[in-house]
Amino acid sequence: MSLVAGDSSAIDGGAASFNAGSSSGGDGGDLSLSSGSGAVSGGSVELIGGEGSSSLGGEITITSGRGVDTSSGLVSLSSEDAGTSGVSGSLSLSTGTATVGDSGSVTLASGSSASGTGGSMVLSVGSGDAAGGSLSVVGSDSSSNSGGDISVSSGSGAFSGGDVLISAGDGVSSVGGSVSISGGSSTFSSGGNIVVVSGSSSSVGSGYITLTTPSVASGSSGDVSISTGSSTSLRSGAISISVGDSGSVTNPGSDITFEAGSSTASTAGGNIYLKTGDGSSSGSVFYVDPASDTNYGVISDTTIDFSGMSTTSFSSGTVGLTASSTITMTATNGISFGDSNISGFEKGYGTVGTMVWGEIWLNAMSGQITGESTGLPKGDKDFIFMYNDRIIETSSLIVTVAYEAGCTPIVFKAACDYGWAEIGVMNIDPVYDCSGAYILNFLVIN
């Protein structure tokens, strides 16, 4: 059947109208347009606006009925279910292309409400036994200018602004879905940025940003990894963590806290590692003066240097310094130990002549030497050769008498050379010979 309105060469073409009947007491009549069934394919239904030669093409408007006292009618666009085989029909909303100007827009919007909640909008895809359907929101490409933007924003409110929630689906027998946010790549310029900024406030604090993984009852909680990409030709990207300045007279600048996890079981707490980069030489950890922006201290694989500070203080119940070879302390105005006692020197003990007459092998910075002679006569001398790899030519060797053995021994010589020293002892007692072996204390200072 064909119903055609009349053509016109001078004025508007004739109109065609299909109207169902109204009712003053019951429901208005329905209007149904349907195509015929077919042994192969069903017939199509097409609604096409008229062509305009010199102005706009005709519009197509589909509007539900108004409810005077209750709700307006709904508009439903859907394809029919599939039969025993095949797929259900697709639903396509698109505007036409344009040769010169902009192409048409597509607007999906729910209505406003004067007293209730604004209408919701739900975009959902169908479920499936193999896999759920995908949902893609893609900005358009451009061959000569910038690609199209995608903007997702929640509404403003007189009380609170609306939230924007992005979450992946749960997984029952495998992992949950991931959320991936990535900037676009570029052939001849920098890749696109990703900027995450909390909301500002004109009267109270700005919003906070939380990056965390959830707690779990079994297994390990997820890691948080922040890293930049590598570069084969230039520097790799840097990571900067900074706290904003404080303009308040009473409030100091805020802190940065790095805190490792505690353990509620009888195991150790987590560690904090500062690892510099590797290269022709390893990187260093610098301490920077906030006022002058200059380095006042550095820790590297070979150096701990805080010479840029006027005073450096280490305070603890016990401070231990351990080196595999040598610890060197240097100060322009000297090294002061204050009123503290010094203890715990390397000590050694030995007796002269145990291996060779007149000689002793004793590798230590301090200790005691027992004389070989058990009765040094009055007026006689002993010469002791102490071989000690702690002694160098410029060493200061301090030797005192710890036990006199009934006489008056004195040390009259302490000469150092590389790896050994000669010690001279004389009994200056005018009356008594020594009644036993004297004992000497020694201290090597390099």
XYZ file of C-alpha atoms in Angstrom:
446
model
C 0.000 0.000 0.000
C 1.317 3.454 -0.862
C 0.079 6.743 0.611
C 1.718 9.793 -1.029
C 1.069 13.476 -0.339
C 0.962 15.781 -3.338
C 4.030 17.435 -4.871
C 4.353 21.193 -5.501
C 6.692 23.155 -7.779
C 6.005 26.594 -6.222
C 5.012 26.209 -2.531
C 5.354 23.530 0.173
C 4.557 19.947 -0.675
C 1.395 18.441 0.708
C 1.341 17.062 4.245
C 0.421 13.519 5.265
C -0.907 12.812 8.770
C -1.719 9.577 10.615
C -3.622 10.183 13.861
C -5.207 7.727 16.271
C -8.428 8.773 17.937
C -8.709 10.657 21.198
C -10.980 9.660 24.128
C -12.589 11.803 26.789
C -13.230 8.853 29.099
C -10.683 6.091 28.367
C -7.282 5.602 26.748
C -6.405 7.262 23.476
C -6.131 4.988 20.468
C -2.823 3.348 19.553
C -0.968 3.957 16.298
C 1.006 1.020 14.935
C 3.313 0.968 11.895
C 4.654 -2.478 11.085
C 6.131 -4.127 8.013
C 5.202 -7.530 6.747
C 6.728 -10.863 7.590
C 8.696 -12.765 4.937
C 9.868 -16.308 4.232
C 13.420 -14.936 3.891
C 13.687 -11.464 5.498
C 11.026 -9.357 7.139
C 10.089 -6.051 5.550
C 11.761 -2.825 6.673
C 10.181 0.295 8.210
C 11.850 3.546 7.140
C 11.192 7.037 8.427
C 13.011 9.486 6.163
C 12.809 13.274 6.254
C 12.463 15.085 2.960
C 15.408 16.401 1.002
C 15.981 20.195 0.842
C 17.655 21.517 -2.329
C 18.629 24.980 -1.041
C 18.004 24.784 2.712
C 17.809 22.197 5.507
C 16.557 18.673 5.040
C 13.359 17.711 6.824
C 13.436 16.720 10.496
C 12.252 13.517 12.178
C 10.787 14.005 15.641
C 9.675 11.165 17.894
C 8.064 12.402 21.107
C 6.091 10.511 23.725
C 2.763 11.793 24.933
C 2.402 14.335 27.703
C 0.717 13.395 30.949
C -1.311 16.304 32.328
C -1.565 14.977 35.891
C 0.975 12.098 35.864
C 4.098 10.994 34.029
C 4.762 11.457 30.336
C 5.003 8.349 28.160
C 8.267 6.533 27.524
C 10.106 6.202 24.216
C 11.571 2.739 23.589
C 14.009 1.933 20.768
C 15.014 -1.728 20.699
C 15.673 -4.578 18.322
C 13.727 -7.843 18.667
C 15.180 -10.934 20.289
C 17.022 -13.379 18.015
C 15.474 -16.718 17.088
C 16.956 -20.134 17.746
C 20.112 -19.152 15.847
C 21.836 -15.936 14.830
C 22.321 -12.715 16.801
C 19.888 -10.045 17.921
C 19.675 -6.925 15.746
C 22.011 -3.982 16.306
C 20.893 -0.470 17.288
C 22.647 2.395 15.528
C 22.345 6.123 16.271
C 24.481 8.253 14.000
C 24.478 11.603 12.216
C 25.384 12.167 8.598
C 28.736 13.254 7.253
C 29.472 16.836 6.102
C 31.570 18.009 3.164
C 32.258 21.621 4.266
C 30.866 22.326 7.740
C 30.711 20.316 10.976
C 28.892 17.023 11.035
C 25.795 16.753 13.224
C 25.933 16.074 16.959
C 24.317 13.262 18.961
C 22.752 14.341 22.257
C 21.490 11.892 24.866
C 20.029 13.768 27.828
C 17.495 13.082 30.561
C 15.043 15.740 31.681
C 15.358 18.128 34.609
C 13.096 18.030 37.677
C 11.755 21.041 39.560
C 11.279 19.159 42.852
C 12.685 15.617 42.529
C 15.859 14.010 41.238
C 17.036 14.537 37.689
C 16.571 11.513 35.463
C 19.385 8.943 35.356
C 21.155 7.726 32.242
C 22.418 4.155 32.038
C 24.642 2.791 29.278
C 24.929 -0.955 29.668
C 25.881 -3.838 27.418
C 24.437 -7.335 27.390
C 25.704 -10.274 29.373
C 26.915 -13.469 27.708
C 27.969 -17.004 28.546
C 31.271 -16.597 26.659
C 32.064 -13.016 27.695
C 30.153 -9.877 28.569
C 29.774 -7.265 25.865
C 32.219 -4.371 25.634
C 31.442 -0.666 25.958
C 33.650 1.744 24.007
C 33.554 5.543 24.105
C 35.899 6.838 21.404
C 36.647 10.395 20.316
C 36.873 10.922 16.585
C 40.118 11.025 14.603
C 41.305 14.025 12.595
C 43.600 13.924 9.572
C 44.695 17.594 9.868
C 44.031 18.794 13.426
C 43.557 17.531 16.982
C 41.529 14.412 17.702
C 38.173 14.743 19.424
C 37.990 15.048 23.218
C 36.110 12.833 25.661
C 34.769 14.638 28.713
C 33.217 12.870 31.712
C 32.076 15.184 34.494
C 29.540 15.008 37.297
C 26.996 17.705 38.089
C 27.421 20.632 40.465
C 25.172 20.903 43.498
C 24.115 23.447 46.105
C 25.290 20.937 48.754
C 27.792 18.432 47.358
C 29.025 17.962 43.812
C 28.270 14.662 42.125
C 30.844 11.867 42.130
C 32.558 10.259 39.151
C 33.015 6.530 39.749
C 35.111 4.299 37.489
C 35.302 0.669 38.543
C 36.086 -2.632 36.850
C 33.978 -5.777 37.135
C 34.404 -8.459 39.787
C 35.820 -11.899 38.976
C 34.625 -15.070 40.713
C 37.095 -17.780 39.678
C 39.775 -15.531 38.126
C 41.089 -12.003 38.623
C 38.864 -8.919 38.742
C 38.883 -6.553 35.809
C 41.562 -3.873 35.508
C 41.200 -0.099 35.146
C 43.725 1.329 32.697
C 44.183 5.053 32.026
C 46.785 5.943 29.416
C 47.690 9.073 27.494
C 47.898 9.002 23.723
C 51.135 8.358 21.856
C 52.718 10.750 19.346
C 55.009 10.208 16.371
C 56.766 13.594 16.278
C 56.038 15.181 19.692
C 55.574 14.175 23.320
C 52.984 11.645 24.357
C 49.812 12.843 26.064
C 49.798 13.715 29.757
C 47.741 12.225 32.574
C 46.768 14.811 35.194
C 44.964 13.908 38.425
C 43.930 16.971 40.449
C 41.582 17.148 43.423
C 38.936 19.826 43.660
C 39.674 23.306 45.016
C 37.741 25.219 47.667
C 37.406 28.953 48.250
C 36.780 28.610 52.009
C 38.228 25.308 53.330
C 40.883 22.826 52.224
C 41.147 21.293 48.781
C 40.218 17.635 48.278
C 42.691 14.842 48.934
C 43.996 12.141 46.591
C 44.221 8.567 47.856
C 46.121 5.857 46.015
C 45.739 2.575 47.870
C 45.027 -1.119 47.488
C 42.367 -2.783 49.655
C 43.022 -4.978 52.652
C 42.449 -8.733 52.285
C 41.695 -11.524 54.739
C 43.882 -14.091 52.941
C 46.827 -13.714 50.592
C 48.874 -10.564 50.088
C 47.391 -7.137 49.489
C 48.204 -5.514 46.151
C 51.373 -3.533 45.492
C 51.524 0.144 44.530
C 54.139 0.904 41.878
C 55.105 4.383 40.621
C 57.677 4.428 37.838
C 58.594 6.282 34.659
C 59.530 4.734 31.338
C 63.032 4.104 30.041
C 64.626 6.081 27.202
C 67.118 4.752 24.661
C 68.364 8.191 23.518
C 67.698 10.839 26.223
C 67.098 11.013 29.960
C 64.345 8.911 31.422
C 61.470 10.681 33.172
C 61.908 11.932 36.743
C 59.608 11.384 39.738
C 58.893 14.406 41.922
C 57.084 14.236 45.275
C 56.637 17.622 46.915
C 54.494 19.273 49.575
C 52.944 22.700 49.051
C 54.215 25.746 50.922
C 52.424 27.039 54.014
C 51.465 30.729 54.101
C 50.338 30.619 57.748
C 52.403 32.333 60.438
C 51.477 29.697 63.039
C 51.443 26.533 60.912
C 54.752 25.042 59.705
C 55.272 23.353 56.354
C 53.741 19.894 56.095
C 55.745 16.668 56.270
C 56.489 13.821 53.895
C 56.262 10.443 55.625
C 57.633 7.170 54.291
C 56.400 4.349 56.502
C 56.992 0.650 56.015
C 54.426 -1.900 57.150
C 54.325 -3.352 60.639
C 53.906 -7.034 61.422
C 51.404 -8.247 64.001
C 53.062 -11.662 64.015
C 56.471 -12.460 65.515
C 58.297 -11.332 62.361
C 60.229 -8.221 61.429
C 58.625 -5.006 60.215
C 59.089 -3.872 56.611
C 62.227 -2.111 55.433
C 62.708 1.180 53.558
C 65.281 1.054 50.770
C 66.878 4.067 49.049
C 68.524 2.720 45.903
C 70.388 5.034 43.537
C 70.815 4.374 39.837
C 73.671 2.361 38.388
C 75.994 3.599 35.646
C 79.649 4.459 35.061
C 79.428 5.536 38.705
C 76.571 4.942 41.100
C 74.177 7.793 41.883
C 74.168 9.599 45.221
C 71.617 10.716 47.800
C 71.851 14.496 48.287
C 70.546 16.620 51.139
C 69.566 20.082 49.927
C 69.379 23.330 51.899
C 65.807 24.626 51.343
C 66.916 28.263 51.676
C 69.852 28.279 49.251
C 68.889 25.203 47.191
C 72.475 23.949 47.517
C 73.684 20.532 48.610
C 74.978 20.345 52.158
C 75.309 16.587 52.426
C 75.731 13.538 50.222
C 75.674 9.774 50.723
C 77.180 7.645 47.955
C 78.677 4.182 47.657
C 82.076 5.634 48.678
C 81.313 8.780 50.714
C 79.204 10.128 53.548
C 79.881 13.865 53.392
C 78.046 16.513 55.407
C 80.796 19.121 55.212
C 78.269 21.689 53.982
C 76.736 21.832 57.475
C 78.240 23.931 60.253
C 77.320 21.275 62.836
C 76.287 17.646 62.437
C 74.928 15.762 65.428
C 74.259 12.055 65.855
C 72.514 11.199 69.114
C 71.594 7.730 70.317
C 72.006 5.350 73.207
C 74.778 3.636 71.259
C 76.289 4.691 67.930
C 78.389 2.111 66.098
C 80.769 2.858 63.228
C 82.109 -0.177 61.413
C 84.368 -0.319 58.352
C 85.920 -3.251 56.511
C 89.266 -1.409 56.302
C 89.682 2.078 57.792
C 87.644 4.803 59.495
C 89.169 8.266 59.062
C 88.145 11.298 61.132
C 89.483 14.698 60.050
C 88.672 18.156 61.405
C 90.363 21.515 60.763
C 90.173 22.572 64.407
C 90.696 19.123 65.876
C 88.499 16.269 67.074
C 86.929 16.688 70.506
C 85.456 13.859 72.528
C 84.239 16.295 75.188
C 84.184 14.911 78.715
C 83.568 11.354 77.548
C 85.865 8.480 78.298
C 87.309 6.469 75.424
C 87.317 2.700 75.745
C 87.263 -0.446 73.709
C 90.627 -0.140 71.936
C 92.034 -3.133 70.121
C 94.158 -4.928 72.691
C 96.832 -7.593 72.563
C 98.887 -9.429 75.159
C 102.212 -11.260 74.849
C 105.572 -12.161 76.387
C 108.935 -11.227 74.919
C 111.098 -14.157 73.786
C 108.277 -16.674 73.376
C 109.489 -17.435 69.833
C 112.768 -15.515 69.414
C 114.916 -13.980 72.135
C 114.301 -10.251 72.524
C 111.363 -10.225 70.076
C 107.569 -10.268 70.268
C 104.887 -10.458 67.526
C 101.800 -8.524 68.606
C 99.447 -6.961 66.036
C 97.287 -4.623 68.116
C 96.801 -0.906 68.727
C 97.196 -1.309 72.492
C 97.944 -3.939 75.088
C 100.498 -5.300 77.511
C 104.001 -6.714 77.028
C 105.583 -8.970 79.661
C 109.369 -8.661 79.744
C 111.575 -11.640 78.910
C 113.984 -11.028 81.780
C 112.769 -12.306 85.151
C 115.365 -10.339 87.100
C 116.725 -7.266 85.307
C 119.806 -6.166 87.322
C 120.081 -2.623 88.605
C 121.590 -0.315 85.982
C 121.046 -2.831 83.121
C 118.966 -2.347 79.942
C 116.593 -4.481 77.902
C 115.895 -3.912 74.195
C 112.619 -5.301 72.874
C 111.749 -5.581 69.173
C 107.957 -5.554 68.797
C 106.696 -6.568 65.335
C 103.277 -4.996 64.848
C 101.607 -4.316 61.465
C 99.630 -1.448 63.041
C 102.853 0.547 63.415
C 104.160 2.828 60.643
C 107.158 5.148 60.531
C 105.105 8.151 61.693
C 103.293 6.336 64.493
C 103.349 7.687 68.025
C 104.094 4.799 70.395
C 103.322 5.447 74.053
C 104.854 2.892 76.451
C 104.447 2.979 80.247
C 105.370 0.610 83.071
C 102.363 -1.351 84.377
C 104.246 -3.598 86.861
C 107.680 -2.763 88.341
C 108.583 -6.233 89.704
C 110.308 -4.885 92.832
C 112.682 -2.534 90.990
C 112.537 0.782 89.129
C 112.249 0.107 85.367
C 111.769 3.043 83.005
C 111.152 3.260 79.243
C 113.872 5.345 77.611
C 113.257 4.478 73.957
C 110.249 3.867 71.695
C 111.366 4.133 68.025
C 108.923 3.252 65.230
C 109.417 1.983 61.703
C 107.123 0.294 59.185
C 105.757 -2.828 60.876
C 107.927 -2.779 63.979
C 109.253 -0.722 66.908
C 112.265 -0.884 69.221
C 111.531 -0.377 72.933
C 114.319 0.304 75.451
C 113.845 -0.457 79.185
C 116.383 0.323 81.968
C 116.346 -0.539 85.666
C 117.473 2.719 87.260
C 117.054 1.411 90.807
C 120.370 2.056 92.656
C 119.881 -0.856 95.064
C 117.532 -3.597 93.838
C 117.491 -5.948 90.913
C 114.064 -6.775 89.532
C 112.498 -9.698 91.380
C 110.455 -10.868 88.364
C 109.349 -9.919 84.873
C 108.209 -6.305 84.480
C 105.030 -5.554 82.455
C 104.616 -2.659 79.990
C 101.476 -0.963 78.644
C 101.583 0.344 75.032
C 99.370 2.475 72.802
C 99.864 3.065 69.070
C 98.551 6.335 67.619
C 98.642 6.834 63.841
